[in-house]
mmCIF file of C-alpha atoms in Angstrom:
data_model
loop_
_atom_site.group_PDB
_atom_site.id
_atom_site.type_symbol
_atom_site.label_atom_id
_atom_site.label_comp_id
_atom_site.label_asym_id
_atom_site.label_seq_id
_atom_site.Cartn_x
_atom_site.Cartn_y
_atom_site.Cartn_z
ATOM 1 C CA MET A 949 5.686 42.876 27.135
ATOM 2 C CA ARG A 950 7.717 39.891 28.177
ATOM 3 C CA LYS A 951 5.915 39.850 31.578
ATOM 4 C CA PHE A 952 2.589 39.752 29.771
ATOM 5 C CA LEU A 953 3.741 36.949 27.564
ATOM 6 C CA LYS A 954 4.992 34.958 30.628
ATOM 7 C CA ASN A 955 1.605 35.403 32.371
ATOM 8 C CA SER A 956 -0.133 34.339 29.205
ATOM 9 C CA LEU A 957 2.064 31.211 28.773
ATOM 10 C CA LEU A 958 1.427 30.278 32.432
ATOM 11 C CA GLY A 959 -2.277 30.684 31.869
ATOM 12 C CA ILE A 960 -2.122 28.355 28.829
ATOM 13 C CA ALA A 961 -0.225 25.793 30.772
ATOM 14 C CA LEU A 962 -2.609 25.886 33.707
ATOM 15 C CA LEU A 963 -5.629 25.605 31.383
ATOM 16 C CA GLY A 964 -4.102 22.503 29.846
ATOM 17 C CA LEU A 965 -3.431 20.995 33.282
ATOM 18 C CA GLY A 966 -6.980 21.841 34.383
ATOM 19 C CA ALA A 967 -8.447 20.035 31.309
ATOM 20 C CA LEU A 968 -6.239 17.030 32.095
ATOM 21 C CA ILE A 969 -7.446 16.791 35.800
ATOM 22 C CA SER A 970 -11.105 17.313 34.742
ATOM 23 C CA ALA A 971 -10.910 14.367 32.307
ATOM 24 C CA PHE A 972 -9.649 11.973 34.972
ATOM 25 C CA LEU A 973 -11.952 13.124 37.802
ATOM 26 C CA GLY A 974 -15.020 13.507 35.617
ATOM 27 C CA ALA A 975 -18.238 15.344 36.364
ATOM 28 C CA PRO A 976 -21.012 14.205 38.817
ATOM 29 C CA ALA A 977 -23.736 12.140 37.214
ATOM 30 C CA GLN A 978 -27.331 13.203 37.559
ATOM 31 C CA ALA A 979 -30.537 11.169 37.549
ATOM 32 C CA GLY A 980 -34.151 12.169 37.477
ATOM 33 C CA VAL A 981 -36.536 10.618 40.039
ATOM 34 C CA THR A 982 -40.287 10.473 39.666
ATOM 35 C CA LYS A 983 -42.297 9.732 42.882
ATOM 36 C CA GLU A 984 -45.638 8.036 42.475
ATOM 37 C CA SER A 985 -48.168 6.560 44.975
ATOM 38 C CA ALA A 986 -49.204 2.941 44.781
ATOM 39 C CA ASP A 987 -52.687 1.974 43.398
ATOM 40 C CA PHE A 988 -53.332 -0.481 46.236
ATOM 41 C CA GLU A 989 -52.403 -1.407 49.854
ATOM 42 C CA VAL A 990 -52.565 -4.587 51.921
ATOM 43 C CA GLN A 991 -53.443 -5.148 55.526
ATOM 44 C CA ARG A 992 -52.836 -8.067 57.713
ATOM 45 C CA ILE A 993 -55.914 -9.462 59.368
ATOM 46 C CA PRO A 994 -54.957 -10.643 62.926
ATOM 47 C CA SER A 995 -54.789 -14.352 63.475
ATOM 48 C CA SER A 996 -55.692 -16.351 66.609
ATOM 49 C CA GLY A 997 -52.282 -17.996 66.345
ATOM 50 C CA GLN A 998 -50.341 -14.711 66.648
ATOM 51 C CA VAL A 999 -47.566 -14.912 69.318
ATOM 52 C CA ASP A 1000 -46.209 -11.299 69.275
ATOM 53 C CA THR A 1001 -49.207 -9.022 68.918
ATOM 54 C CA SER A 1002 -46.954 -5.980 68.492
ATOM 55 C CA ALA A 1003 -45.199 -7.379 65.426
ATOM 56 C CA ASN A 1004 -46.255 -6.013 61.994
ATOM 57 C CA TYR A 1005 -45.905 -9.449 60.421
ATOM 58 C CA PHE A 1006 -47.482 -12.924 60.983
ATOM 59 C CA ASP A 1007 -45.675 -14.458 63.981
ATOM 60 C CA LEU A 1008 -47.636 -17.658 64.381
ATOM 61 C CA ARG A 1009 -47.648 -20.904 66.499
ATOM 62 C CA PHE A 1010 -50.105 -23.663 65.682
ATOM 63 C CA LYS A 1011 -50.431 -27.243 66.842
ATOM 64 C CA PRO A 1012 -48.885 -30.114 64.775
ATOM 65 C CA LYS A 1013 -51.106 -31.549 62.052
ATOM 66 C CA SER A 1014 -53.515 -28.654 62.314
ATOM 67 C CA THR A 1015 -54.747 -26.678 59.319
ATOM 68 C CA GLN A 1016 -55.082 -23.047 59.740
ATOM 69 C CA THR A 1017 -56.190 -20.006 57.660
ATOM 70 C CA ILE A 1018 -54.528 -16.672 57.465
ATOM 71 C CA ARG A 1019 -56.016 -13.589 55.736
ATOM 72 C CA MET A 1020 -55.009 -10.346 54.073
ATOM 73 C CA ARG A 1021 -57.186 -7.369 53.014
ATOM 74 C CA VAL A 1022 -56.327 -5.931 49.536
ATOM 75 C CA GLN A 1023 -57.669 -2.409 48.829
ATOM 76 C CA ASN A 1024 -57.596 -0.640 45.537
ATOM 77 C CA PHE A 1025 -57.379 3.144 46.206
ATOM 78 C CA SER A 1026 -57.356 4.155 42.521
ATOM 79 C CA ASP A 1027 -60.169 5.303 40.214
ATOM 80 C CA HIS A 1028 -59.499 2.519 37.732
ATOM 81 C CA LYS A 1029 -59.567 -1.322 37.699
ATOM 82 C CA ILE A 1030 -56.416 -3.108 38.713
ATOM 83 C CA THR A 1031 -55.009 -6.676 38.890
ATOM 84 C CA VAL A 1032 -52.846 -7.712 41.871
ATOM 85 C CA HIS A 1033 -50.755 -10.929 41.783
ATOM 86 C CA SER A 1034 -50.299 -12.815 45.022
ATOM 87 C CA THR A 1035 -47.679 -15.530 45.765
ATOM 88 C CA LEU A 1036 -46.260 -17.288 48.726
ATOM 89 C CA ARG A 1037 -42.396 -17.575 48.947
ATOM 90 C CA ASN A 1038 -39.552 -19.184 50.966
ATOM 91 C CA ALA A 1039 -36.966 -17.152 52.825
ATOM 92 C CA MET A 1040 -33.407 -17.232 51.614
ATOM 93 C CA THR A 1041 -30.284 -15.155 52.003
ATOM 94 C CA GLN A 1042 -29.324 -13.079 49.025
ATOM 95 C CA MET A 1043 -25.727 -12.618 47.750
ATOM 96 C CA GLY A 1044 -23.714 -10.594 50.286
ATOM 97 C CA GLY A 1045 -26.459 -10.838 52.942
ATOM 98 C CA GLY A 1046 -29.996 -9.755 53.586
ATOM 99 C CA ILE A 1047 -33.157 -11.785 53.704
ATOM 100 C CA SER A 1048 -34.893 -12.293 50.361
ATOM 101 C CA PHE A 1049 -37.654 -14.637 49.147
ATOM 102 C CA THR A 1050 -38.116 -17.146 46.337
ATOM 103 C CA GLU A 1051 -40.923 -19.441 45.136
ATOM 104 C CA ASN A 1052 -38.242 -22.013 44.097
ATOM 105 C CA THR A 1053 -37.327 -24.805 46.563
ATOM 106 C CA GLU A 1054 -34.457 -26.342 44.630
ATOM 107 C CA ALA A 1055 -31.975 -23.650 45.606
ATOM 108 C CA LEU A 1056 -32.787 -23.869 49.347
ATOM 109 C CA ASP A 1057 -30.310 -25.348 51.844
ATOM 110 C CA PRO A 1058 -30.765 -29.143 52.471
ATOM 111 C CA SER A 1059 -30.959 -28.418 56.186
ATOM 112 C CA LEU A 1060 -34.386 -26.868 55.677
ATOM 113 C CA LYS A 1061 -36.782 -29.693 56.553
ATOM 114 C CA TYR A 1062 -39.983 -27.931 55.891
ATOM 115 C CA PRO A 1063 -39.951 -25.200 53.203
ATOM 116 C CA PHE A 1064 -42.747 -22.672 53.753
ATOM 117 C CA THR A 1065 -44.288 -23.169 50.346
ATOM 118 C CA LYS A 1066 -44.685 -26.846 51.017
ATOM 119 C CA LEU A 1067 -46.880 -26.047 54.070
ATOM 120 C CA ALA A 1068 -48.832 -22.976 52.853
ATOM 121 C CA LYS A 1069 -51.166 -22.765 49.811
ATOM 122 C CA LEU A 1070 -53.263 -19.891 48.467
ATOM 123 C CA LYS A 1071 -57.032 -20.318 48.222
ATOM 124 C CA LYS A 1072 -58.056 -21.109 44.610
ATOM 125 C CA GLY A 1073 -58.473 -17.948 42.591
ATOM 126 C CA HIS A 1074 -56.504 -15.795 45.067
ATOM 127 C CA GLN A 1075 -53.290 -15.843 42.998
ATOM 128 C CA LYS A 1076 -54.794 -13.232 40.680
ATOM 129 C CA ILE A 1077 -56.902 -10.610 42.355
ATOM 130 C CA LYS A 1078 -59.021 -8.268 40.133
ATOM 131 C CA LEU A 1079 -60.195 -5.142 41.854
ATOM 132 C CA ALA A 1080 -62.743 -2.574 40.678
ATOM 133 C CA PRO A 1081 -62.055 1.156 41.601
ATOM 134 C CA GLN A 1082 -62.038 1.566 45.366
ATOM 135 C CA GLN A 1083 -62.885 -2.138 45.918
ATOM 136 C CA ALA A 1084 -61.427 -4.207 48.683
ATOM 137 C CA LYS A 1085 -61.174 -8.001 48.933
ATOM 138 C CA ILE A 1086 -60.243 -10.451 51.640
ATOM 139 C CA ILE A 1087 -57.915 -13.217 50.348
ATOM 140 C CA GLU A 1088 -56.815 -16.433 52.192
ATOM 141 C CA ALA A 1089 -53.992 -18.891 52.419
ATOM 142 C CA THR A 1090 -54.143 -22.199 54.402
ATOM 143 C CA ILE A 1091 -51.249 -23.492 56.367
ATOM 144 C CA LYS A 1092 -50.965 -27.213 57.114
ATOM 145 C CA MET A 1093 -48.564 -27.693 60.033
ATOM 146 C CA PRO A 1094 -46.057 -30.570 59.963
ATOM 147 C CA ALA A 1095 -47.204 -33.745 61.823
ATOM 148 C CA LYS A 1096 -44.183 -33.632 64.230
ATOM 149 C CA HIS A 1097 -42.951 -30.813 66.501
ATOM 150 C CA PHE A 1098 -40.093 -28.857 64.918
ATOM 151 C CA GLU A 1099 -37.465 -26.531 66.285
ATOM 152 C CA GLY A 1100 -36.931 -22.802 65.636
ATOM 153 C CA MET A 1101 -38.753 -21.183 62.887
ATOM 154 C CA ILE A 1102 -40.006 -21.662 59.337
ATOM 155 C CA TYR A 1103 -39.960 -18.383 57.439
ATOM 156 C CA GLY A 1104 -41.526 -17.080 54.294
ATOM 157 C CA ASP A 1105 -43.629 -14.243 52.944
ATOM 158 C CA TRP A 1106 -46.863 -13.310 51.159
ATOM 159 C CA HIS A 1107 -45.942 -11.195 48.235
ATOM 160 C CA PHE A 1108 -48.319 -8.805 46.300
ATOM 161 C CA ILE A 1109 -47.534 -7.027 43.132
ATOM 162 C CA GLU A 1110 -49.213 -4.876 40.425
ATOM 163 C CA TYR A 1111 -47.319 -5.006 37.262
ATOM 164 C CA ALA A 1112 -47.114 -1.660 35.398
ATOM 165 C CA LYS A 1113 -48.960 -1.594 32.094
ATOM 166 C CA LYS A 1114 -46.750 -1.850 29.050
ATOM 167 C CA ASN A 1115 -46.860 1.030 26.652
ATOM 168 C CA LYS A 1116 -47.038 0.221 22.977
ATOM 169 C CA GLY A 1117 -43.549 -0.587 21.812
ATOM 170 C CA LYS A 1118 -42.096 -0.181 25.234
ATOM 171 C CA SER A 1119 -41.575 -2.742 28.114
ATOM 172 C CA ALA A 1120 -42.465 -1.965 31.665
ATOM 173 C CA THR A 1121 -39.599 -1.232 34.039
ATOM 174 C CA ILE A 1122 -39.220 -2.774 37.476
ATOM 175 C CA SER A 1123 -39.494 0.685 39.035
ATOM 176 C CA GLY A 1124 -43.019 0.948 37.657
ATOM 177 C CA ASN A 1125 -44.318 -2.047 39.550
ATOM 178 C CA TYR A 1126 -46.005 -1.783 42.987
ATOM 179 C CA ALA A 1127 -45.298 -4.529 45.494
ATOM 180 C CA TYR A 1128 -45.675 -5.368 49.130
ATOM 181 C CA SER A 1129 -44.229 -8.198 51.206
ATOM 182 C CA MET A 1130 -45.787 -9.661 54.377
ATOM 183 C CA GLY A 1131 -43.499 -11.705 56.405
ATOM 184 C CA ILE A 1132 -44.754 -14.994 57.858
ATOM 185 C CA ALA A 1133 -42.836 -16.791 60.649
ATOM 186 C CA LEU A 1134 -44.035 -20.210 61.971
ATOM 187 C CA ARG A 1135 -42.713 -20.984 65.439
ATOM 188 C CA GLY A 1136 -41.731 -24.438 66.562
ATOM 189 C CA ARG A 1137 -42.347 -25.776 70.036
ATOM 190 C CA ALA A 1138 -38.660 -25.465 70.828
ATOM 191 C CA TYR A 1139 -38.278 -21.922 69.485
ATOM 192 C CA ASN A 1140 -35.215 -20.822 71.434
ATOM 193 C CA ILE A 1141 -32.473 -22.266 69.488
ATOM 194 C CA TYR A 1142 -29.204 -20.682 68.084
ATOM 195 C CA PRO A 1143 -28.049 -20.216 64.465
ATOM 196 C CA LYS A 1144 -24.966 -22.189 63.500
ATOM 197 C CA LEU A 1145 -22.690 -21.390 60.552
ATOM 198 C CA LYS A 1146 -20.637 -23.897 58.605
ATOM 199 C CA TYR A 1147 -18.142 -23.291 55.772
ATOM 200 C CA ARG A 1148 -19.415 -24.885 52.600
ATOM 201 C CA ASP A 1149 -17.122 -24.079 49.710
ATOM 202 C CA VAL A 1150 -16.042 -21.258 47.428
ATOM 203 C CA THR A 1151 -17.511 -20.638 43.878
ATOM 204 C CA PRO A 1152 -15.658 -18.729 41.228
ATOM 205 C CA THR A 1153 -18.316 -16.563 39.624
ATOM 206 C CA LEU A 1154 -19.063 -13.106 38.040
ATOM 207 C CA TYR A 1155 -20.208 -10.428 40.438
ATOM 208 C CA HIS A 1156 -21.493 -7.177 38.823
ATOM 209 C CA ARG A 1157 -19.818 -8.646 35.647
ATOM 210 C CA HIS A 1158 -16.426 -8.688 37.379
ATOM 211 C CA PRO A 1159 -14.386 -11.875 38.171
ATOM 212 C CA ALA A 1160 -15.146 -12.895 41.795
ATOM 213 C CA ILE A 1161 -14.885 -15.603 44.331
ATOM 214 C CA ALA A 1162 -18.012 -16.372 46.398
ATOM 215 C CA VAL A 1163 -17.371 -17.693 49.866
ATOM 216 C CA ASN A 1164 -20.373 -19.803 50.841
ATOM 217 C CA LEU A 1165 -21.416 -20.161 54.470
ATOM 218 C CA ARG A 1166 -24.367 -22.270 55.612
ATOM 219 C CA ASN A 1167 -26.699 -21.440 58.506
ATOM 220 C CA ILE A 1168 -27.864 -25.043 59.209
ATOM 221 C CA LYS A 1169 -30.238 -24.101 62.052
ATOM 222 C CA PRO A 1170 -33.820 -22.779 61.766
ATOM 223 C CA MET A 1171 -33.129 -19.435 63.423
ATOM 224 C CA ALA A 1172 -32.324 -16.082 61.735
ATOM 225 C CA LEU A 1173 -29.390 -13.839 62.408
ATOM 226 C CA THR A 1174 -29.765 -10.035 62.599
ATOM 227 C CA LYS A 1175 -27.275 -7.094 62.887
ATOM 228 C CA VAL A 1176 -24.738 -9.121 60.799
ATOM 229 C CA SER A 1177 -21.294 -7.872 59.845
ATOM 230 C CA ALA A 1178 -19.336 -9.941 57.453
ATOM 231 C CA GLN A 1179 -15.826 -9.753 56.182
ATOM 232 C CA ALA A 1180 -13.884 -12.041 53.885
ATOM 233 C CA VAL A 1181 -10.266 -11.637 52.658
ATOM 234 C CA ILE A 1182 -8.557 -13.604 49.909
ATOM 235 C CA THR A 1183 -4.783 -13.647 49.207
ATOM 236 C CA PRO A 1184 -2.498 -15.856 47.090
ATOM 237 C CA GLN A 1185 -1.459 -18.769 49.280
ATOM 238 C CA GLY A 1186 1.687 -17.895 51.396
ATOM 239 C CA LYS A 1187 1.490 -14.161 50.491
ATOM 240 C CA ASP A 1188 0.007 -11.032 52.012
ATOM 241 C CA LYS A 1189 -0.671 -9.215 48.674
ATOM 242 C CA PRO A 1190 -2.543 -8.674 46.478
ATOM 243 C CA LYS A 1191 -5.374 -8.698 48.942
ATOM 244 C CA TYR A 1192 -9.066 -8.891 47.789
ATOM 245 C CA VAL A 1193 -11.746 -7.896 50.308
ATOM 246 C CA PHE A 1194 -15.471 -8.060 50.851
ATOM 247 C CA GLN A 1195 -17.134 -6.220 53.756
ATOM 248 C CA LYS A 1196 -20.767 -5.613 54.750
ATOM 249 C CA ALA A 1197 -22.433 -4.313 57.910
ATOM 250 C CA ASP A 1198 -25.920 -4.341 59.311
ATOM 251 C CA THR A 1199 -27.371 -7.205 57.221
ATOM 252 C CA SER A 1200 -29.170 -10.399 58.127
ATOM 253 C CA VAL A 1201 -29.087 -14.219 57.412
ATOM 254 C CA ALA A 1202 -32.247 -16.281 56.991
ATOM 255 C CA PRO A 1203 -32.801 -19.513 58.848
ATOM 256 C CA ASN A 1204 -31.494 -22.710 57.072
ATOM 257 C CA SER A 1205 -29.903 -20.764 54.249
ATOM 258 C CA VAL A 1206 -26.550 -20.025 52.525
ATOM 259 C CA ILE A 1207 -24.953 -16.567 52.686
ATOM 260 C CA SER A 1208 -22.422 -15.977 49.851
ATOM 261 C CA LEU A 1209 -19.794 -13.383 50.397
ATOM 262 C CA PRO A 1210 -18.696 -12.088 46.927
ATOM 263 C CA ILE A 1211 -15.082 -10.984 46.745
ATOM 264 C CA SER A 1212 -14.573 -9.048 43.486
ATOM 265 C CA TRP A 1213 -11.418 -8.743 41.490
ATOM 266 C CA ALA A 1214 -12.834 -5.554 39.918
ATOM 267 C CA TYR A 1215 -11.034 -4.863 36.558
ATOM 268 C CA ASN A 1216 -8.168 -7.211 37.558
ATOM 269 C CA ARG A 1217 -7.787 -10.541 35.872
ATOM 270 C CA LEU A 1218 -8.425 -13.591 38.016
ATOM 271 C CA LYS A 1219 -5.160 -15.635 37.995
ATOM 272 C CA PRO A 1220 -5.155 -19.442 38.330
ATOM 273 C CA GLY A 1221 -3.341 -20.835 41.444
ATOM 274 C CA LYS A 1222 -3.731 -21.501 45.136
ATOM 275 C CA TYR A 1223 -5.411 -19.005 47.484
ATOM 276 C CA THR A 1224 -6.237 -18.568 51.110
ATOM 277 C CA VAL A 1225 -9.571 -17.169 52.392
ATOM 278 C CA LYS A 1226 -10.246 -15.741 55.827
ATOM 279 C CA ALA A 1227 -13.876 -15.071 56.686
ATOM 280 C CA LYS A 1228 -15.403 -13.556 59.805
ATOM 281 C CA LEU A 1229 -19.124 -13.184 60.462
ATOM 282 C CA SER A 1230 -20.830 -11.831 63.556
ATOM 283 C CA GLY A 1231 -24.465 -11.013 64.456
ATOM 284 C CA GLN A 1232 -27.203 -11.316 66.887
ATOM 285 C CA ASN A 1233 -29.474 -14.321 67.542
ATOM 286 C CA LEU A 1234 -33.057 -13.287 66.435
ATOM 287 C CA TRP A 1235 -34.886 -14.382 69.591
ATOM 288 C CA ASN A 1236 -32.759 -13.136 72.412
ATOM 289 C CA ARG A 1237 -30.278 -10.739 70.636
ATOM 290 C CA LEU A 1238 -27.256 -12.777 71.952
ATOM 291 C CA PRO A 1239 -24.100 -11.755 70.099
ATOM 292 C CA MET A 1240 -22.591 -14.580 68.000
ATOM 293 C CA GLN A 1241 -19.405 -14.929 65.961
ATOM 294 C CA TRP A 1242 -17.739 -17.410 63.530
ATOM 295 C CA THR A 1243 -14.331 -17.370 61.843
ATOM 296 C CA PHE A 1244 -13.050 -19.542 58.984
ATOM 297 C CA LYS A 1245 -9.708 -20.023 57.305
ATOM 298 C CA LYS A 1246 -9.587 -22.215 54.142
ATOM 299 C CA SER A 1247 -7.392 -22.843 51.108
ATOM 300 C CA PHE A 1248 -8.681 -23.432 47.596
ATOM 301 C CA THR A 1249 -7.360 -23.585 44.015
ATOM 302 C CA VAL A 1250 -8.590 -21.758 40.867
ATOM 303 C CA SER A 1251 -7.971 -23.785 37.708
ATOM 304 C CA LYS A 1252 -6.574 -22.152 34.539
ATOM 305 C CA ASP A 1253 -9.796 -23.048 32.556
ATOM 306 C CA THR A 1254 -12.049 -21.469 35.199
ATOM 307 C CA ALA A 1255 -9.899 -18.272 35.362
ATOM 308 C CA ASP A 1256 -9.781 -17.980 31.473
ATOM 309 C CA LYS A 1257 -13.527 -18.519 31.266
ATOM 310 C CA LEU A 1258 -14.348 -15.845 33.799
ATOM 311 C CA ASN A 1259 -11.875 -13.336 32.489
ATOM 312 C CA LYS A 1260 -13.304 -13.765 28.950
ATOM 313 C CA GLN A 1261 -16.896 -13.147 30.201
ATOM 314 C CA ALA A 1262 -16.043 -10.264 32.485
ATOM 315 C CA ILE A 1263 -16.606 -6.611 31.571
ATOM 316 C CA LYS A 1264 -13.471 -4.813 30.241
ATOM 317 C CA LYS A 1265 -12.225 -1.636 31.726
ATOM 318 C CA PRO A 1266 -13.643 1.300 29.735
ATOM 319 C CA VAL A 1267 -11.217 3.471 27.855
ATOM 320 C CA ASN A 1268 -11.487 7.153 28.825
ATOM 321 C CA LYS A 1269 -11.213 8.774 25.269
ATOM 322 C CA TRP A 1270 -11.681 12.245 26.813
ATOM 323 C CA ALA A 1271 -8.549 11.544 29.016
ATOM 324 C CA PHE A 1272 -6.435 10.796 25.928
ATOM 325 C CA ALA A 1273 -7.801 13.975 24.274
ATOM 326 C CA ALA A 1274 -6.992 16.030 27.286
ATOM 327 C CA VAL A 1275 -3.473 14.596 27.487
ATOM 328 C CA ALA A 1276 -2.918 15.330 23.811
ATOM 329 C CA SER A 1277 -4.294 18.896 24.251
ATOM 330 C CA GLY A 1278 -2.179 19.490 27.286
ATOM 331 C CA VAL A 1279 1.004 18.252 25.579
ATOM 332 C CA LEU A 1280 0.183 20.381 22.498
ATOM 333 C CA MET A 1281 -0.276 23.456 24.652
ATOM 334 C CA ILE A 1282 2.988 22.946 26.479
ATOM 335 C CA VAL A 1283 4.943 22.316 23.215
ATOM 336 C CA SER A 1284 3.323 25.451 21.786
ATOM 337 C CA ALA A 1285 4.078 27.484 24.788
ATOM 338 C CA VAL A 1286 7.828 26.312 24.886
ATOM 339 C CA ALA A 1287 8.165 27.028 21.104
ATOM 340 C CA LEU A 1288 6.623 30.450 21.515
ATOM 341 C CA TRP A 1289 8.881 31.288 24.478
ATOM 342 C CA ARG A 1290 11.965 30.369 22.481
ATOM 343 C CA ILE A 1291 10.994 32.552 19.591
ATOM 344 C CA ILE A 1292 10.413 35.457 21.944
ATOM 345 C CA ARG A 1293 13.825 34.946 23.465
ATOM 346 C CA LEU A 1294 15.560 34.939 20.027
ATOM 347 C CA ARG A 1295 13.981 38.179 19.046
ATOM 348 C CA PRO A 1296 16.208 41.310 19.474
#
């Protein structure tokens, strides 16, 4: 009888411990995915100015002052009418690395002499393309080259998007939109130049709603970097710990752009004071794949006002209520088991 009770009590204790561990580890999340095909496709029409004929994007070289036309074919493959929106955008480097695009020119690095959107314009009426079922249209953009020869490359894209229709009372989600991006590179006469990175500054910010420091590095040359690996480490000045780290591999940096390396404090509070940042970035020059590397070491100060503001805006660490319930249940089971054991021992 006592052996049976011992085994029962052990089972109760293990059950409580199992509940406690499960609460902290949690269960895997699941998500449903719906796969759909796009209503339309786009096709690049070859240009006489194409340099690399094997490239799947516009790789162009034109004479200074010349005005050229490039074309795209847009095809509706659906059995209903659609509207496709077309825009030209400038290349930039997104937070953490990777080439992205923007219509805005104000956020571009001042080293960029000729933003793509200052040179290229869509033909009137080609910003909004209405297509009947199965219909195809040829749309055009004109490029007016700078009066003087330029170095390296000017980079942008031609963006196409069909916005998902809004249901009554519901807004369309990003995942419901169909989009294509066609890269456009304009080559200068002196194309074979090398990227050059310079340290700009650090910016206290929020990254994924956590306090963070963005380390901003400028590529001041009109040439892209590929196969980029970046690392940045921040520590309190004169100390080795705590250490806050950002790492990313196999990314890219656009010509004449800023790459910001976001170092997150996660759920920790950003403290005011003096810090040291060490940053290292390596990659390959786009045109000849030559390996290149830069390292930076700088000091900076975070003011109390800045730290307080970011900490106030940051997301708070969620409280795991199930963990507290599991702990309480586990404690209750153990107390009950001990009490029951003592009662059994006192019995004759």
